[in-house]
Short mmCIF file of C-alpha atoms in Angstrom, two decimals:
data_model
loop_
_atom_site.label_atom_id
_atom_site.label_comp_id
_atom_site.label_asym_id
_atom_site.label_seq_id
_atom_site.Cartn_x
_atom_site.Cartn_y
_atom_site.Cartn_z
CA MET A 1 -230.73 27.51 -101.20
CA SER A 2 -230.44 25.65 -97.77
CA GLU A 3 -229.96 28.31 -95.08
CA LEU A 4 -227.21 28.51 -92.44
CA PRO A 5 -228.24 26.38 -89.58
CA SER A 6 -229.03 29.09 -86.92
CA HIS A 7 -232.15 27.10 -85.85
CA THR A 8 -230.09 24.21 -84.76
CA GLN A 9 -230.52 23.54 -80.96
CA VAL A 10 -227.75 24.94 -78.68
CA TYR A 11 -226.12 22.68 -76.01
CA ARG A 12 -224.50 24.35 -73.10
CA LYS A 13 -222.60 21.32 -71.55
CA PHE A 14 -219.69 19.92 -73.49
CA ASP A 15 -220.70 16.48 -72.23
CA SER A 16 -223.80 16.86 -74.36
CA VAL A 17 -221.94 17.06 -77.63
CA LEU A 18 -220.25 13.79 -77.03
CA ASP A 19 -223.66 12.10 -77.53
CA ARG A 20 -223.80 11.34 -81.31
CA SER A 21 -227.64 11.13 -81.24
CA ILE A 22 -228.07 14.84 -80.88
CA TYR A 23 -226.31 15.61 -84.09
CA GLU A 24 -228.35 16.88 -87.11
CA PRO A 25 -227.35 16.07 -90.64
CA LEU A 26 -226.51 18.89 -92.92
CA PRO A 27 -228.59 19.32 -96.09
CA ASP A 28 -227.45 17.34 -99.18
CA ASP A 29 -226.58 20.50 -101.29
CA TRP A 30 -223.91 21.69 -98.83
CA ILE A 31 -220.16 21.70 -99.36
CA VAL A 32 -217.31 21.00 -96.89
CA GLY A 33 -214.12 23.04 -97.19
CA MET A 34 -210.91 22.64 -95.57
CA THR A 35 -207.20 23.69 -95.36
CA ASP A 36 -203.94 22.12 -94.18
CA VAL A 37 -200.48 23.70 -93.88
CA VAL A 38 -198.13 21.19 -95.59
CA GLY A 39 -195.02 20.53 -93.58
CA SER A 40 -196.50 22.27 -90.48
CA THR A 41 -194.49 19.98 -88.06
CA GLU A 42 -191.13 21.07 -89.55
CA ALA A 43 -192.28 24.77 -89.57
CA ILE A 44 -193.15 24.49 -85.92
CA ARG A 45 -189.66 22.94 -85.18
CA GLN A 46 -188.36 26.19 -86.72
CA GLY A 47 -190.27 28.22 -84.16
CA ARG A 48 -192.98 29.28 -86.62
CA TYR A 49 -195.97 28.01 -84.60
CA GLU A 50 -197.69 31.41 -84.56
CA ASP A 51 -197.47 31.65 -88.43
CA VAL A 52 -198.95 28.16 -88.75
CA ASN A 53 -201.81 28.91 -86.27
CA PHE A 54 -202.54 32.23 -87.95
CA LEU A 55 -202.83 30.57 -91.39
CA GLY A 56 -204.93 27.80 -89.76
CA ALA A 57 -207.46 30.33 -88.64
CA SER A 58 -207.19 32.54 -91.79
CA ILE A 59 -209.68 30.59 -93.72
CA ILE A 60 -212.43 31.07 -91.11
CA ALA A 61 -211.84 34.84 -91.21
CA SER A 62 -211.68 34.91 -94.96
CA VAL A 63 -214.81 32.92 -95.60
CA GLY A 64 -216.86 34.65 -92.89
CA ASN A 65 -215.93 38.03 -94.26
CA ALA A 66 -216.68 36.90 -97.82
CA ILE A 67 -220.19 35.69 -96.99
CA GLY A 68 -220.88 38.40 -94.39
CA SER A 69 -221.55 35.97 -91.43
CA PHE A 70 -219.75 33.93 -88.99
CA ASP A 71 -222.78 31.90 -88.07
CA PHE A 72 -221.68 28.79 -90.01
CA PRO A 73 -220.14 25.56 -88.97
CA PHE A 74 -216.30 25.59 -88.66
CA SER A 75 -213.61 24.00 -86.58
CA PHE A 76 -210.00 25.28 -85.99
CA GLY A 77 -207.44 22.51 -86.09
CA GLY A 78 -204.14 24.32 -85.50
CA ASP A 79 -202.53 23.94 -88.88
CA GLY A 80 -205.84 24.21 -90.77
CA ALA A 81 -209.49 24.45 -90.48
CA THR A 82 -212.78 22.92 -91.74
CA PHE A 83 -216.03 24.65 -92.59
CA ALA A 84 -219.34 23.75 -94.10
CA LEU A 85 -221.66 25.96 -96.16
CA PRO A 86 -224.70 25.92 -98.46
CA SER A 87 -223.51 25.33 -102.03
CA ALA A 88 -224.86 28.77 -103.06
CA HIS A 89 -221.75 30.16 -101.35
CA GLN A 90 -219.39 27.81 -103.17
CA LEU A 91 -217.79 30.41 -105.47
CA LYS A 92 -217.07 32.77 -102.58
CA ALA A 93 -215.71 29.91 -100.55
CA VAL A 94 -213.36 28.81 -103.45
CA ALA A 95 -212.18 32.36 -103.88
CA ALA A 96 -211.52 32.69 -100.19
CA LEU A 97 -209.51 29.41 -100.13
CA ARG A 98 -207.46 30.33 -103.10
CA GLN A 99 -206.59 33.74 -101.49
CA VAL A 100 -205.48 32.14 -98.32
CA VAL A 101 -203.36 29.59 -100.26
CA ALA A 102 -201.63 32.40 -102.03
CA LEU A 103 -201.14 34.37 -98.83
CA SER A 104 -199.52 31.36 -97.27
CA GLU A 105 -197.12 30.70 -100.08
CA GLN A 106 -196.26 34.30 -101.02
CA SER A 107 -196.26 35.98 -97.55
CA PHE A 108 -195.20 33.02 -95.31
CA ASN A 109 -193.34 30.77 -97.68
CA LEU A 110 -195.57 27.81 -96.57
CA GLU A 111 -197.36 25.39 -98.77
CA MET A 112 -201.00 25.00 -98.03
CA ARG A 113 -203.56 22.40 -99.21
CA ALA A 114 -207.18 23.63 -99.77
CA GLY A 115 -210.15 21.77 -101.08
CA VAL A 116 -213.96 21.80 -101.34
CA ILE A 117 -215.90 18.56 -101.13
CA PRO A 118 -219.61 18.31 -101.94
CA LEU A 119 -221.56 16.72 -99.22
CA ARG A 120 -223.24 14.25 -101.73
CA ASP A 121 -219.69 12.85 -102.51
CA ILE A 122 -219.01 12.33 -98.81
CA ARG A 123 -222.34 10.45 -98.45
CA LYS A 124 -221.76 8.43 -101.50
CA ASN A 125 -218.63 7.10 -99.73
CA GLY A 126 -220.50 6.05 -96.67
CA ARG A 127 -219.77 8.82 -94.38
CA ASP A 128 -221.81 11.81 -93.16
CA VAL A 129 -221.47 15.28 -91.81
CA SER A 130 -223.74 16.16 -88.99
CA ILE A 131 -223.59 19.15 -86.64
CA ALA A 132 -224.30 20.25 -83.06
CA ARG A 133 -224.03 23.68 -81.53
CA TYR A 134 -222.02 24.06 -78.29
CA ALA A 135 -222.37 27.38 -76.38
CA VAL A 136 -219.21 27.94 -74.60
CA SER A 137 -220.58 31.09 -73.00
CA PRO A 138 -223.75 33.16 -73.34
CA ASP A 139 -221.97 35.02 -76.23
CA ALA A 140 -220.14 32.44 -78.23
CA THR A 141 -221.23 29.26 -79.94
CA TYR A 142 -219.11 26.73 -81.84
CA TYR A 143 -220.35 24.00 -84.21
CA MET A 144 -219.23 20.42 -83.56
CA PHE A 145 -219.07 17.79 -86.44
CA ALA A 146 -219.76 14.09 -86.39
CA GLY A 147 -220.46 11.36 -88.93
CA GLY A 148 -217.01 10.50 -90.19
CA GLY A 149 -217.20 12.80 -93.15
CA VAL A 150 -214.75 15.44 -91.95
CA ARG A 151 -212.09 12.73 -91.30
CA TRP A 152 -212.71 11.14 -94.77
CA ALA A 153 -212.61 14.59 -96.48
CA GLU A 154 -209.23 15.40 -94.80
CA GLN A 155 -207.82 11.99 -96.04
CA GLN A 156 -208.94 12.74 -99.53
CA LEU A 157 -207.39 16.28 -99.44
CA LYS A 158 -204.04 14.78 -98.33
CA ARG A 159 -204.19 12.54 -101.42
CA GLY A 160 -204.63 15.47 -103.69
CA GLU A 161 -208.41 15.15 -104.27
CA PHE A 162 -210.85 17.97 -104.40
CA SER A 163 -208.19 20.66 -104.53
CA VAL A 164 -209.29 24.22 -105.43
CA GLY A 165 -205.83 24.99 -106.99
CA LEU A 166 -204.83 28.65 -107.45
CA GLY A 167 -206.96 29.37 -110.47
CA ASP A 168 -205.98 31.71 -113.38
CA GLU A 169 -207.68 34.84 -112.02
CA GLU A 170 -205.89 37.75 -110.49
CA LEU A 171 -206.04 36.94 -106.71
CA ARG A 172 -206.66 39.67 -104.22
CA PRO A 173 -205.39 39.35 -100.63
CA PRO A 174 -207.92 37.60 -98.43
CA ASN A 175 -210.05 39.73 -96.18
CA LEU A 176 -208.75 38.86 -92.62
CA ASP A 177 -210.51 41.74 -90.78
CA GLY A 178 -210.87 40.81 -87.18
CA LEU A 179 -208.08 38.10 -87.07
CA SER A 180 -205.23 38.72 -84.86
CA CYS A 181 -202.51 37.04 -82.75
CA GLU A 182 -201.62 39.70 -80.23
CA TRP A 183 -201.04 38.03 -76.99
CA ASN A 184 -197.91 36.48 -75.55
CA PRO A 185 -198.16 32.73 -75.01
CA PHE A 186 -199.91 31.64 -71.77
CA GLU A 187 -197.78 29.76 -69.32
CA SER A 188 -199.37 26.64 -67.66
CA LYS A 189 -200.60 27.24 -64.18
CA ARG A 190 -200.75 23.59 -63.32
CA GLY A 191 -197.64 22.00 -64.91
CA VAL A 192 -198.49 21.03 -68.47
CA ILE A 193 -200.41 22.46 -71.53
CA LEU A 194 -201.56 19.33 -73.13
CA SER A 195 -202.70 19.09 -76.65
CA LEU A 196 -204.79 15.91 -77.17
CA LEU A 197 -206.35 14.33 -80.16
CA VAL A 198 -208.56 11.20 -79.98
CA GLU A 199 -210.46 9.65 -82.82
CA PRO A 200 -212.50 6.41 -82.96
CA MET A 201 -211.52 3.42 -85.13
CA ASP A 202 -214.06 2.68 -87.90
CA SER A 203 -215.43 -0.25 -86.10
CA THR A 204 -215.86 1.59 -82.75
CA SER A 205 -219.52 2.31 -81.93
CA ASP A 206 -220.72 5.79 -81.11
CA LEU A 207 -221.67 4.72 -77.72
CA ILE A 208 -218.30 3.27 -76.78
CA PHE A 209 -216.43 6.24 -78.15
CA SER A 210 -218.55 8.63 -76.23
CA GLN A 211 -217.94 6.63 -72.97
CA ILE A 212 -214.23 6.86 -73.61
CA ALA A 213 -214.41 10.64 -74.40
CA ARG A 214 -216.42 11.25 -71.17
CA GLN A 215 -213.82 9.39 -69.10
CA ILE A 216 -211.25 11.75 -70.46
CA ILE A 217 -213.30 14.88 -69.88
CA GLN A 218 -214.09 13.78 -66.43
CA VAL A 219 -210.35 13.67 -65.47
CA PHE A 220 -210.04 17.37 -66.27
CA GLU A 221 -213.47 18.39 -64.92
CA SER A 222 -212.61 16.71 -61.48
CA ALA A 223 -209.42 18.66 -61.27
CA ASP A 224 -208.91 21.30 -58.44
CA GLY A 225 -208.00 23.94 -61.00
CA ASN A 226 -209.57 25.15 -64.24
CA ALA A 227 -208.55 23.03 -67.25
CA SER A 228 -208.77 26.04 -69.59
CA PRO A 229 -205.27 27.31 -70.54
CA VAL A 230 -206.50 30.86 -70.75
CA PRO A 231 -205.31 32.91 -67.59
CA LEU A 232 -207.79 34.43 -65.36
CA ARG A 233 -206.11 37.95 -65.35
CA VAL A 234 -205.32 39.97 -68.31
CA PRO A 235 -202.03 38.79 -69.78
CA ALA A 236 -199.43 40.80 -71.67
CA ARG A 237 -199.88 41.77 -75.20
CA LYS A 238 -196.80 41.40 -77.52
CA ASP A 239 -196.68 45.25 -77.88
CA GLY A 240 -196.88 45.69 -74.01
CA ARG A 241 -200.16 47.49 -74.02
CA ARG A 242 -203.00 46.77 -71.48
CA SER A 243 -206.03 47.87 -73.39
CA ILE A 244 -208.76 45.86 -71.83
CA ASP A 245 -210.15 45.48 -68.36
CA ASP A 246 -210.56 42.27 -66.22
CA LYS A 247 -214.29 42.12 -67.08
CA THR A 248 -213.70 42.19 -70.82
CA TRP A 249 -210.88 39.60 -70.48
CA ALA A 250 -213.23 37.23 -68.54
CA VAL A 251 -215.47 37.27 -71.60
CA VAL A 252 -212.48 36.52 -73.95
CA ALA A 253 -211.51 33.63 -71.70
CA SER A 254 -215.05 32.13 -71.64
CA ASN A 255 -215.32 32.39 -75.46
CA SER A 256 -212.28 30.23 -76.07
CA ASP A 257 -212.42 26.92 -77.82
CA TYR A 258 -210.06 24.80 -75.61
CA ARG A 259 -212.23 21.70 -76.29
CA LYS A 260 -214.18 20.57 -79.32
CA PHE A 261 -215.22 17.69 -81.46
CA ASP A 262 -214.97 17.39 -85.27
CA ASP A 263 -214.94 13.64 -85.82
CA VAL A 264 -211.89 13.95 -83.42
CA LEU A 265 -211.89 14.90 -79.71
CA ARG A 266 -209.50 18.00 -79.64
CA LEU A 267 -208.33 19.31 -76.33
CA THR A 268 -205.84 21.97 -75.39
CA VAL A 269 -205.94 21.91 -71.61
CA ASP A 270 -203.90 23.13 -68.65
CA CYS A 271 -203.35 20.03 -66.35
CA THR A 272 -201.07 18.34 -63.96
CA PRO A 273 -198.49 15.59 -64.96
CA GLN A 274 -200.56 13.16 -62.94
CA GLU A 275 -203.64 13.86 -65.06
CA VAL A 276 -201.65 13.29 -68.19
CA GLU A 277 -200.76 9.87 -66.79
CA GLN A 278 -204.28 9.06 -66.06
CA ILE A 279 -205.31 9.99 -69.57
CA GLU A 280 -202.66 8.02 -71.11
CA ALA A 281 -203.73 4.95 -69.04
CA ILE A 282 -207.35 5.32 -70.30
CA LEU A 283 -205.98 5.74 -73.88
CA ARG A 284 -203.55 2.78 -73.81
CA ARG A 285 -206.39 0.51 -72.75
CA ALA A 286 -208.61 1.82 -75.51
CA VAL A 287 -205.87 1.25 -77.99
CA ALA A 288 -205.18 -2.29 -76.77
CA SER A 289 -208.84 -2.98 -77.46
CA SER A 290 -208.58 -1.37 -80.99
CA LEU A 291 -211.16 1.32 -80.03
CA VAL A 292 -209.25 4.62 -80.75
CA ARG A 293 -206.23 6.19 -82.25
CA TYR A 294 -204.63 9.13 -80.34
CA GLY A 295 -201.93 11.65 -80.36
CA LEU A 296 -200.64 14.04 -77.65
CA HIS A 297 -198.04 16.63 -77.08
CA ARG A 298 -196.86 18.25 -73.84
CA GLN A 299 -195.70 21.88 -73.71
CA SER A 300 -195.32 24.69 -71.26
CA HIS A 301 -197.37 27.35 -72.96
CA ALA A 302 -200.51 27.89 -75.02
CA ILE A 303 -201.26 30.37 -77.67
CA MET A 304 -204.48 32.09 -78.81
CA THR A 305 -205.53 33.43 -82.19
CA CYS A 306 -208.47 35.80 -82.01
CA LEU A 307 -211.27 36.49 -84.38
CA VAL A 308 -213.37 39.57 -83.56
CA PRO A 309 -216.12 40.01 -86.30
CA GLY A 310 -217.77 43.24 -86.58
CA GLY A 311 -220.93 42.17 -84.76
CA GLY A 312 -221.88 42.56 -81.01
CA GLU A 313 -219.15 43.65 -78.59
CA ASN A 314 -219.04 40.19 -77.02
CA SER A 315 -219.20 38.15 -80.31
CA HIS A 316 -215.47 37.49 -80.56
CA LEU A 317 -213.98 33.96 -80.82
CA HIS A 318 -210.75 32.68 -79.60
CA PHE A 319 -208.83 29.62 -81.04
CA LEU A 320 -206.37 27.91 -78.69
CA ASP A 321 -203.36 25.58 -79.44
CA GLY A 322 -200.27 24.55 -77.72
CA ALA A 323 -197.30 26.89 -78.24
CA ASP A 324 -194.85 24.12 -79.07
CA GLY A 325 -196.68 22.58 -82.01
CA GLY A 326 -199.83 21.49 -80.11
CA TYR A 327 -202.39 19.85 -82.46
CA ALA A 328 -199.89 19.38 -85.30
CA ARG A 329 -197.44 17.60 -83.19
CA ALA A 330 -200.24 15.45 -81.68
CA ALA A 331 -201.35 14.60 -85.15
CA ALA A 332 -197.84 13.55 -86.05
CA MET A 333 -197.78 11.20 -83.13
CA MET A 334 -201.10 9.88 -84.11
CA ARG A 335 -199.94 9.12 -87.63
CA LEU A 336 -196.90 7.27 -86.33
CA ASN A 337 -199.01 5.16 -84.02
CA GLY A 338 -201.69 4.67 -86.57
#
């Protein structure tokens, strides 16, 4: 069995993971799994953005609890998630996927796609799945994906390929220990919570796309304020409790995934309207040169879904999205423009 990739080098600057040359290909005997809430944009229009985000993160919790580790490559995408595992974990991963699909339909009345794709099939179709590890803080590390394989797998899943179905066995509820959505939405401090997706066209070189991505990141890093949408002070919980101190909240904030790369640059940032205009100008030029596709959505608040595994006290992970549809609405814009 190919082991989980804990040996992979860790990078501490986000700029580093925009360089495709640092990515390491996963072993041939791995699988890629993913989920996608069908009709998420309509559900969000009905005010169900928290349900959509909770279901999107559920497969990460379910798989991690099933295999007894959260040190595996995964990426939260708002209305779904992607993960990669050695094939020895395939049976547990399929069971976890089926359980989350059943939860989505039975408890939330939302249809969910779920699939498992052998990495060998992805490579046979001219794509790859490579990873890099990005440490957002001393306590939390996220895996980034490159190689075009995740994008290709998502397209296949939407066509009905590689679906795990529900199976004939009696399904138990998924083990979602550690997963919660307990904070009120975070209001923008700088004017706009921007959810942004940018992906290269097939003909765009890695170098050119990295240059465009760095231009975008630089706009936010040169800002006077902090681009993270997570507030500096402890916000209100939905139940009104204040159960953590400022020091603990600072760790929560630093462990949050407001920027990532999984064949697509994904950002949920707190920015000014002027910065949004700068970003759109960069992207319009890139689109005019047939270099990228993009989608974005502006809103006033961000939301956080939390995953607190049973490990060390600071091992918690926090998934961010826009509170008015975020990544799902940005993806809908991308499809319209694509």
